Structure formats: structure tokens, C-alpha cells
Tab-separated table of C-alpha atoms in Angstrom:
chain	number	residue	atom	x	y	z
A	1	MET	CA	15.054	93.807	-1.293
A	2	PRO	CA	13.223	91.223	1.091
A	3	LYS	CA	14.783	89.834	3.964
A	4	GLY	CA	13.549	86.218	3.032
A	5	SER	CA	11.351	83.945	1.104
A	6	VAL	CA	9.245	80.790	1.399
A	7	ALA	CA	8.921	77.716	0.188
A	8	VAL	CA	5.887	75.677	-0.518
A	9	THR	CA	6.015	71.458	-1.349
A	10	ALA	CA	2.742	71.702	-3.631
A	11	GLU	CA	1.927	68.064	-3.065
A	12	ARG	CA	2.054	67.893	0.639
A	13	CYS	CA	-0.876	70.940	0.408
A	14	LYS	CA	-4.611	70.920	1.616
A	15	GLY	CA	-5.546	74.047	0.873
A	16	CYS	CA	-6.084	74.781	4.502
A	17	GLY	CA	-5.280	78.383	4.347
A	18	PHE	CA	-3.802	78.459	7.659
A	19	CYS	CA	-0.155	80.258	6.107
A	20	VAL	CA	-2.614	82.718	4.485
A	21	GLU	CA	-4.746	83.845	7.509
A	22	PHE	CA	-1.805	83.994	10.007
A	23	CYS	CA	1.117	85.553	8.007
A	24	PRO	CA	1.670	88.597	10.068
A	25	THR	CA	3.093	91.108	7.057
A	26	HIS	CA	0.086	89.106	4.456
A	27	VAL	CA	2.700	87.567	1.878
A	28	LEU	CA	1.114	84.862	0.307
A	29	GLU	CA	-2.384	83.631	-1.026
A	30	LEU	CA	-3.890	80.663	-2.353
A	31	SER	CA	-3.312	80.492	-5.859
A	32	ASN	CA	-5.478	79.720	-8.615
A	33	ALA	CA	-3.280	76.472	-9.704
A	34	PHE	CA	-3.870	72.864	-8.763
A	35	ASN	CA	-2.081	70.141	-7.391
A	36	ALA	CA	-2.308	66.476	-8.286
A	37	LYS	CA	-4.872	66.022	-5.579
A	38	GLY	CA	-6.613	68.969	-6.739
A	39	TYR	CA	-5.893	71.369	-4.086
A	40	HIS	CA	-4.858	74.943	-4.140
A	41	PRO	CA	-1.497	75.376	-2.754
A	42	PRO	CA	-0.328	78.634	-1.708
A	43	HIS	CA	2.000	81.147	-3.836
A	44	MET	CA	3.601	84.387	-3.350
A	45	VAL	CA	2.053	88.150	-3.632
A	46	ASN	CA	3.930	90.209	-1.958
A	47	ALA	CA	7.292	88.943	-1.953
A	48	GLU	CA	8.899	92.067	-1.153
A	49	LYS	CA	7.586	92.110	2.440
A	50	CYS	CA	8.638	88.303	3.440
A	51	SER	CA	10.508	88.658	6.107
A	52	GLY	CA	11.370	84.666	6.465
A	53	CYS	CA	10.104	84.374	10.035
A	54	ASN	CA	8.695	80.603	9.406
A	55	LEU	CA	5.226	81.620	11.104
A	56	CYS	CA	3.956	79.738	8.421
A	57	GLY	CA	5.781	76.686	8.301
A	58	MET	CA	4.951	77.022	12.402
A	59	TYR	CA	1.069	76.704	11.198
A	60	CYS	CA	1.638	74.384	7.867
A	61	PRO	CA	-0.467	71.429	9.001
A	62	ASP	CA	1.308	69.468	6.288
A	63	PHE	CA	4.662	70.447	6.647
A	64	ALA	CA	4.167	71.781	3.072
A	65	ILE	CA	5.141	75.121	3.260
A	66	PHE	CA	8.369	77.067	5.394
A	67	GLY	CA	10.490	80.397	5.367
A	68	TYR	CA	13.848	81.017	5.725
A	69	ARG	CA	16.279	84.077	5.906
A	70	PHE	CA	18.768	85.115	3.495
A	71	PRO	CA	22.237	84.803	4.477
A	72	ASP	CA	23.154	88.211	3.507
A	73	ALA	CA	19.954	90.224	4.152
A	74	LYS	CA	21.941	90.740	8.051
A	75	ASN	CA	24.781	92.255	6.341
A	76	GLN	CA	22.539	94.335	4.215
A	77	LYS	CA	21.249	96.113	7.248
A	78	LYS	CA	24.346	96.607	8.737
A	79	GLU	CA	25.727	98.254	5.941
A	80	ALA	CA	22.685	100.289	5.574
B	1	MET	CA	17.320	85.693	-5.504
B	2	SER	CA	18.717	83.096	-3.857
B	3	THR	CA	16.609	79.298	-3.960
B	4	THR	CA	16.225	76.998	-1.251
B	5	ALA	CA	18.493	74.494	-3.314
B	6	ASP	CA	21.681	77.433	-3.567
B	7	LEU	CA	21.264	78.072	0.018
B	8	HIS	CA	21.021	73.390	1.034
B	9	ILE	CA	18.418	74.343	3.721
B	10	HIS	CA	15.254	72.151	3.886
B	11	ASN	CA	12.007	72.318	6.294
B	12	PRO	CA	13.490	72.107	9.699
B	13	VAL	CA	11.032	69.684	10.937
B	14	GLU	CA	11.467	67.243	8.557
B	15	ASP	CA	14.494	66.536	11.229
B	16	VAL	CA	12.085	64.641	13.117
B	17	LEU	CA	9.741	63.429	10.300
B	18	ARG	CA	9.453	60.408	8.646
B	19	LYS	CA	9.272	61.870	5.405
B	20	GLU	CA	8.586	58.342	3.574
B	21	ARG	CA	4.931	59.072	5.598
B	22	ILE	CA	4.197	62.225	4.428
B	23	PRO	CA	1.418	63.007	2.957
B	24	THR	CA	-0.505	62.563	6.529
B	25	ILE	CA	-3.959	61.051	7.112
B	26	TRP	CA	-5.301	64.316	8.524
B	27	CYS	CA	-8.272	66.141	7.051
B	28	PRO	CA	-7.495	69.447	5.737
B	29	GLY	CA	-7.519	72.110	8.031
B	30	CYS	CA	-6.969	69.685	10.763
B	31	GLY	CA	-4.773	71.658	13.225
B	32	ILE	CA	-2.740	68.025	14.829
B	33	GLY	CA	-0.427	68.722	12.017
B	34	THR	CA	0.623	72.524	13.692
B	35	THR	CA	0.917	71.217	16.921
B	36	VAL	CA	3.317	68.341	15.412
B	37	ASN	CA	5.232	71.537	14.384
B	38	SER	CA	5.346	73.223	18.083
B	39	PHE	CA	6.610	69.852	19.131
B	40	ALA	CA	9.457	69.132	16.709
B	41	ALA	CA	10.413	72.872	17.410
B	42	ALA	CA	10.460	71.718	21.066
B	43	LEU	CA	12.307	69.236	20.426
B	44	LEU	CA	15.080	70.097	18.204
B	45	GLY	CA	15.480	73.647	19.978
B	46	GLN	CA	16.650	71.465	23.411
B	47	ASP	CA	19.652	69.721	24.327
B	48	ILE	CA	17.854	65.997	24.165
B	49	ASP	CA	19.224	62.903	22.811
B	50	LEU	CA	16.225	62.330	20.384
B	51	LYS	CA	17.781	58.462	20.686
B	52	LYS	CA	16.970	58.169	24.231
B	53	THR	CA	12.991	59.888	23.372
B	54	ALA	CA	10.356	57.555	22.879
B	55	ILE	CA	7.065	58.769	22.304
B	56	VAL	CA	3.642	56.614	22.649
B	57	SER	CA	0.209	56.935	21.063
B	58	GLY	CA	-2.904	55.445	21.334
B	59	ILE	CA	-5.698	54.611	19.117
B	60	GLY	CA	-7.180	57.894	17.151
B	61	CYS	CA	-6.317	60.577	14.216
B	62	SER	CA	-3.707	62.346	16.959
B	63	GLY	CA	-2.207	59.118	17.626
B	64	ARG	CA	-1.035	58.827	14.428
B	65	VAL	CA	1.480	60.897	15.176
B	66	SER	CA	4.246	58.392	16.675
B	67	GLY	CA	4.243	57.105	13.458
B	68	TYR	CA	5.265	60.267	11.653
B	69	MET	CA	8.187	61.101	14.172
B	70	ALA	CA	11.451	59.942	13.423
B	71	LEU	CA	11.694	59.005	16.891
B	72	ASP	CA	11.235	55.707	19.196
B	73	SER	CA	7.484	55.060	18.185
B	74	PHE	CA	5.346	52.769	19.763
B	75	HIS	CA	1.149	52.765	18.254
B	76	THR	CA	-0.750	51.103	21.085
B	77	THR	CA	-4.291	49.969	21.672
B	78	HIS	CA	-7.043	52.260	22.172
B	79	GLY	CA	-6.928	54.204	25.367
B	80	ARG	CA	-3.972	52.628	26.893
B	81	ALA	CA	-0.848	54.578	25.463
B	82	ILE	CA	-0.367	55.399	29.587
B	83	PRO	CA	-0.035	52.271	30.941
B	84	PHE	CA	1.783	51.138	28.129
B	85	ALA	CA	4.271	54.721	28.512
B	86	THR	CA	4.366	53.935	31.973
B	87	GLY	CA	5.816	50.098	31.609
B	88	LEU	CA	8.222	51.667	28.839
B	89	LYS	CA	9.393	54.011	31.518
B	90	LEU	CA	9.591	51.553	34.492
B	91	ALA	CA	11.602	49.292	31.990
B	92	ASN	CA	14.290	51.928	30.605
B	93	PRO	CA	14.394	54.700	33.656
B	94	GLU	CA	16.596	56.527	31.419
B	95	LEU	CA	14.246	57.252	28.722
B	96	ASN	CA	12.243	60.622	28.369
B	97	VAL	CA	9.028	58.990	27.748
B	98	ILE	CA	6.184	61.398	25.777
B	99	VAL	CA	2.678	60.232	25.336
B	100	TYR	CA	0.920	62.044	22.448
B	101	SER	CA	-2.927	61.079	22.005
B	102	GLY	CA	-5.900	62.359	21.444
B	103	ASP	CA	-9.284	63.717	23.934
B	104	GLY	CA	-10.769	60.387	23.299
B	105	ASP	CA	-7.989	57.967	23.713
B	106	LEU	CA	-6.465	59.574	27.005
B	107	THR	CA	-9.580	60.905	28.730
B	108	SER	CA	-12.339	58.740	27.734
B	109	ILE	CA	-11.505	55.205	27.252
B	110	GLY	CA	-8.484	55.640	29.361
B	111	GLY	CA	-9.598	58.319	31.899
B	112	ASN	CA	-8.588	55.925	34.582
B	113	HIS	CA	-5.331	55.414	33.177
B	114	LEU	CA	-5.132	59.119	32.771
B	115	ILE	CA	-5.745	59.600	36.587
B	116	HIS	CA	-3.865	57.370	38.126
B	117	ALA	CA	-0.713	58.336	36.375
B	118	ALA	CA	-1.001	61.497	37.377
B	119	ARG	CA	-1.778	60.077	41.126
B	120	ARG	CA	1.319	58.463	41.231
B	121	ASN	CA	3.270	61.299	39.383
B	122	MET	CA	4.833	59.250	36.836
B	123	ASP	CA	7.543	60.533	34.594
B	124	ILE	CA	6.029	61.314	31.234
B	125	MET	CA	4.831	64.297	29.658
B	126	VAL	CA	1.248	63.638	28.141
B	127	VAL	CA	0.255	65.912	25.416
B	128	CYS	CA	-3.653	65.329	24.752
B	129	VAL	CA	-4.666	66.346	21.806
B	130	ASN	CA	-8.162	67.905	22.525
B	131	ASN	CA	-10.802	67.986	19.142
B	132	MET	CA	-13.737	67.883	21.705
B	133	ILE	CA	-14.829	64.535	19.935
B	134	TYR	CA	-13.558	60.834	18.336
B	135	ALA	CA	-13.001	61.609	15.217
B	136	MET	CA	-11.070	58.694	13.929
B	137	THR	CA	-13.674	56.053	15.298
B	138	GLY	CA	-16.355	58.250	13.732
B	139	GLY	CA	-17.451	61.280	15.443
B	140	GLN	CA	-19.261	59.308	18.753
B	141	ALA	CA	-19.372	61.666	21.269
B	142	ALA	CA	-16.625	61.934	24.379
B	143	ALA	CA	-16.183	63.162	27.663
B	144	THR	CA	-14.729	66.920	26.556
B	145	THR	CA	-17.352	66.659	23.890
B	146	PRO	CA	-19.577	70.176	25.137
B	147	GLY	CA	-23.150	70.099	25.598
B	148	ASN	CA	-25.538	70.606	22.881
B	149	SER	CA	-23.097	69.006	20.434
B	150	ILE	CA	-24.304	66.642	17.812
B	151	THR	CA	-22.245	64.184	17.001
B	152	THR	CA	-22.935	60.414	15.619
B	153	THR	CA	-24.211	59.088	18.955
B	154	SER	CA	-26.336	62.086	20.248
B	155	PRO	CA	-27.857	63.043	17.251
B	156	PHE	CA	-30.724	65.176	19.035
B	157	GLY	CA	-27.220	66.869	20.758
B	158	SER	CA	-25.512	65.773	23.856
B	159	PHE	CA	-27.366	66.739	26.954
B	160	GLU	CA	-23.950	65.834	29.058
B	161	PRO	CA	-21.639	68.359	30.947
B	162	GLU	CA	-17.890	68.163	29.469
B	163	ILE	CA	-15.039	67.506	31.532
B	164	CYS	CA	-12.441	69.913	32.692
B	165	LEU	CA	-9.316	68.270	31.857
B	166	PRO	CA	-7.100	70.797	33.598
B	167	GLN	CA	-8.751	70.903	36.805
B	168	LEU	CA	-8.864	66.643	36.323
B	169	VAL	CA	-5.526	66.482	36.095
B	170	ASP	CA	-4.436	69.026	38.869
B	171	ALA	CA	-6.251	67.536	41.437
B	172	ALA	CA	-4.666	63.947	40.440
B	173	GLY	CA	-1.227	65.369	41.320
B	174	ALA	CA	0.382	66.370	37.952
B	175	VAL	CA	3.161	68.643	38.271
B	176	PHE	CA	2.660	70.524	35.434
B	177	VAL	CA	-0.855	71.209	33.590
B	178	ALA	CA	-0.739	73.663	30.979
B	179	ARG	CA	-3.360	74.335	28.000
B	180	TRP	CA	-2.892	76.168	24.454
B	181	THR	CA	-5.041	75.717	21.385
B	182	ALA	CA	-3.737	74.893	17.763
B	183	TYR	CA	-3.516	78.875	17.209
B	184	HIS	CA	-0.758	79.508	19.796
B	185	VAL	CA	2.046	77.772	18.189
B	186	LYS	CA	5.149	79.618	19.743
B	187	GLN	CA	3.646	79.533	23.204
B	188	LEU	CA	3.003	75.864	22.965
B	189	GLU	CA	6.398	75.444	21.437
B	190	ARG	CA	8.002	76.598	24.668
B	191	THR	CA	5.569	74.914	27.117
B	192	MET	CA	6.647	71.820	25.467
B	193	ALA	CA	10.277	72.739	25.293
B	194	LYS	CA	10.153	73.498	29.342
B	195	ALA	CA	8.033	70.062	29.868
B	196	LEU	CA	10.208	68.253	28.273
B	197	LYS	CA	13.193	69.578	30.892
B	198	LYS	CA	11.364	68.743	33.623
B	199	LYS	CA	10.282	65.579	36.134
B	200	GLY	CA	7.022	64.004	37.002
B	201	PHE	CA	3.667	63.991	35.418
B	202	ARG	CA	2.990	66.647	32.787
B	203	PHE	CA	-0.212	67.498	31.148
B	204	ILE	CA	-0.516	69.683	28.379
B	205	GLU	CA	-3.705	70.057	26.759
B	206	VAL	CA	-3.885	71.531	23.169
B	207	LEU	CA	-7.374	72.160	21.457
B	208	THR	CA	-7.099	72.029	17.633
B	209	PRO	CA	-10.191	72.235	14.878
B	210	CYS	CA	-11.917	69.276	13.585
B	211	PRO	CA	-13.723	70.715	10.777
B	212	THR	CA	-14.789	66.987	9.218
B	213	LEU	CA	-16.445	65.536	12.063
B	214	TYR	CA	-17.450	68.132	14.994
B	215	GLN	CA	-17.315	71.807	13.448
B	216	ARG	CA	-18.932	70.360	10.480
B	217	ARG	CA	-21.911	68.557	12.065
B	218	ASN	CA	-22.416	71.742	14.362
B	219	ASN	CA	-22.440	74.287	11.629
B	220	MET	CA	-18.953	75.870	12.829
B	221	GLY	CA	-17.148	76.079	9.885
B	222	ASP	CA	-13.869	75.022	8.261
B	223	GLY	CA	-10.517	74.725	10.117
B	224	LEU	CA	-9.588	77.723	9.541
B	225	ALA	CA	-12.886	79.614	11.057
B	226	ALA	CA	-11.805	77.470	14.410
B	227	MET	CA	-8.596	79.234	14.320
B	228	VAL	CA	-9.821	82.234	13.928
B	229	ASP	CA	-12.298	81.509	17.136
B	230	TYR	CA	-9.457	80.427	19.352
B	231	LYS	CA	-7.446	84.024	17.991
B	232	ASN	CA	-10.683	86.034	19.453
B	233	ARG	CA	-11.954	83.733	22.392
B	234	SER	CA	-8.659	82.845	23.770
B	235	LYS	CA	-7.012	85.038	27.359
B	236	ILE	CA	-3.984	84.081	28.425
B	237	ARG	CA	-3.543	83.287	31.872
B	238	ASN	CA	-0.981	82.093	33.594
B	239	GLY	CA	-1.179	80.466	36.349
B	240	ALA	CA	-5.024	80.816	37.046
B	241	PRO	CA	-6.397	78.241	39.204
B	242	THR	CA	-7.832	75.371	37.410
B	243	TYR	CA	-11.084	75.674	38.588
B	244	GLU	CA	-11.713	78.686	36.716
B	245	VAL	CA	-10.759	77.340	33.384
B	246	ALA	CA	-13.477	74.978	32.022
B	247	LEU	CA	-14.389	75.436	28.789
B	248	GLU	CA	-17.932	77.511	27.893
B	249	PRO	CA	-19.450	77.315	24.728
B	250	GLY	CA	-18.945	80.913	23.068
B	251	GLY	CA	-17.094	82.309	26.323
B	252	GLU	CA	-13.569	83.030	26.592
B	253	ILE	CA	-10.689	80.031	26.648
B	254	VAL	CA	-8.313	80.268	29.136
B	255	VAL	CA	-4.929	79.162	28.305
B	256	GLY	CA	-1.463	79.074	29.579
B	257	GLU	CA	0.503	77.174	32.258
B	258	PHE	CA	-1.630	76.525	35.135
B	259	VAL	CA	0.342	74.527	37.352
B	260	ASP	CA	4.322	73.804	37.766
B	261	ARG	CA	4.891	72.510	40.951
B	262	GLU	CA	7.722	69.920	42.202
B	263	ARG	CA	6.760	66.616	43.632
B	264	GLU	CA	8.536	63.554	44.180
B	265	ASP	CA	8.190	61.227	41.005
B	266	TYR	CA	7.216	57.634	41.023
B	267	LEU	CA	11.088	56.234	40.820
B	268	THR	CA	12.269	58.337	43.464
B	269	ARG	CA	9.646	57.140	46.055
B	270	MET	CA	9.655	53.540	45.023
B	271	ARG	CA	13.649	53.226	44.970
B	272	ARG	CA	13.405	55.125	48.407
B	273	GLN	CA	11.015	52.326	49.645
B	274	LEU	CA	12.217	49.103	48.225
B	275	GLY	CA	15.935	49.758	47.971
B	276	THR	CA	17.833	49.330	45.237
B	277	ASN	CA	16.841	45.498	45.091
B	278	TYR	CA	13.897	45.852	43.572
B	279	SER	CA	14.426	49.157	41.489
B	280	GLU	CA	18.011	48.826	40.187
B	281	LEU	CA	19.320	52.462	39.112
B	282	PRO	CA	20.276	52.232	35.446
B	283	PRO	CA	24.014	52.159	34.886
B	284	GLN	CA	26.359	55.210	35.747
B	285	PRO	CA	28.659	56.273	33.317
B	286	GLU	CA	32.109	55.600	34.847
B	287	GLU	CA	33.809	58.862	36.650
B	288	GLU	CA	36.973	59.968	34.832
B	289	GLU	CA	39.601	59.593	37.130
B	290	GLN	CA	41.206	63.176	38.345
B	291	GLU	CA	44.046	62.248	38.579
B	292	GLY	CA	47.051	63.083	35.665
B	293	CYS	CA	47.063	66.691	34.318
B	294	CYS	CA	44.598	66.149	31.230
B	295	SER	CA	43.347	63.579	29.036
B	296	SER	CA	45.906	63.370	26.162
B	297	CYS	CA	48.789	62.524	28.624
């Protein structure tokens, strides 16, 4: 069960690849799909590894991606 | 699985951005937006009154930052961001004034203003986004362009040595001098948060990639290649003497907080010298009366 996820606003993306390169758990990859301007926005390939740390959001120069933690992730950890 | 709509969350940076102006004009691979993320996080993470925060920019790619931030913004003439900010600060001493501009604007065209604002210890924070070139105006060589670089005004390679900005502002008298790259997002956020709370002339240099006008002409790859290069070449040395931090092509990039000292700022000195006749203090909020048991009675 992943601790978090990322949200991508594909139309803002310019395909620079900063989020893919610097994701600490290598969750992201540039997809083959195009956005309206012809760039390849990122998508999640290892969604179960995402910790929701928002480092991708800190690197994104176009404010097109951000990470968030699931509110129940903390409780699950406690139970386990 | 929870989605963003279910959780009612949005990109935290958007709270201080003018969303209607996005997408930005910056090239793919440009690092200016990354520095804006750190700046926005520093602003939001602090107990700062955003209504009393003003951002001033000159001309250039990084000059666009003032237009994208949902703060009181001031987009000024080329090289004159610091003089405008000085006037703003002197007219409204309660404002927290931030100058966010590029290396060509702040250090080449407006180089003298930078030196003298640091000498006066004007109470402003200056973020210099250093992409080594005049980018928006067409890729001309700036004072920060490294030797042997090919630019539109130096097609055979520039032969001028570049300026070392931390050493310059340190010598001129800045109270806080730091340098980071666009790769160091978290460290940059912490440094900006620290600088926002400090009084006096605070200078932060941020190295960013310029894939379109600097790296393309010099066969240095794209923006991502520059970011990986920053990751490999940078070395954190907090408190390093600024005469040791000059950038060398291919050499290590010394980053960190170099100078953090206390000095009287311009307004304090002016008030002491001239008295309140020439430099009135802003109206202070009236103190609540100490008499009585509590506010409700």
C-alpha cells in the first residue's frame, strides 16, 4: 500500500524530466502520450513506491506536479 | 485510492501564485521555476504577513517572477530593481521588500546599485538567479559569463574573466550571503526562510540552467544535464571564506551560507543621525491597557 501519490497537471508540463530524474524512489517516467503543446508529461510507473514526499513538486519549474500523502498512511503504520 | 479531489488538496505553491498567468514563459529545462518553488515554500512556511511583502524584479527571464507571484509586485526597468526596492523600503519601512532578478539585470547593468545597496546595508533581500548570461534579451555575454563561453556577442569565445558575486557583496558589506543551485531545493528553501527573517542586506545567489541560450551554444546539453552536473560538482561549505568560492569551469561549485553577521542597517543609522524629524517611525499599534482583569470586562 503506497503512502502517497502524485497529481500531474499535464497541460502545464514542458517535459523537462526533473521530476523523473530526482524522484528518490524512482516512481515516475515520461509517458508516450502528448499534451496539447506536444510535450510528454510524466506518469507513475511504480505507484506503490511513492511516499508522497513532494520533492517532484519542489523541482517542477512549471508547477505541474505535486506529491501528497494519504491521510490514512500514518494510521496504517501505527497499526502495523 | 484517494484522489486529489477527494482529499480537497492542491499544489501548495499555488497559494502564492497567480494561477491565471500559468503556464510560464520559461523554456523547458529552465531552473527559474524551481527556485520559485523554494521561495514560495519559504514564504508559506514562515509566519510572514504576505500583505506586507513586496517583490521587485528587473527585466529578464527571472524578472517575470514578480508577475507570477500573488504578492505586491513591481516590475521595473532594466538593472534598476534595487533602486526601486530602496525607494519602496524607505517610503514604507514596514514592508518586507524582496528583489528577485537575474544576474544580467542585478550585477551587469545594475552592478553599481548592488554594490551600494550592500554598502548602505539597505534592509532588502536580493535573490539573484544566475544563469550565466543575458537570456531574455538574446544571449549576450554578461559579467557572470565564464571565460571561453560562446554567446551572441562573443562568437569566438569570451575572454573576460567572470565576477564572483558572493565575494563582491561580502566586500561591499552585505550581512547575509549564500549560494545554492537549482538542484538544492530544500537547502535553498531553508536559506530563504532564514534570510526572510533577517534584517539588513541579504544576498542569495542561485545558479540555474539556461538550456536555450547558454548551454545550447556551448554544447552543454539540456537543463536536466545541467542539474545533474550541479549535483555532481557542488560541494556544501557553510561559512567558507568568500574569496575561495569563485566558480571555475569544470571545477567544484562551492555552495552554502557563507556570511551571516550583524551590522546596523540604513534606516537605523538614518534615524539616529537625523532624529525623527526626517525619518519618522511608522505608527506603532497602541499598547493594550494593562488595567482590568481581562479583555472581556
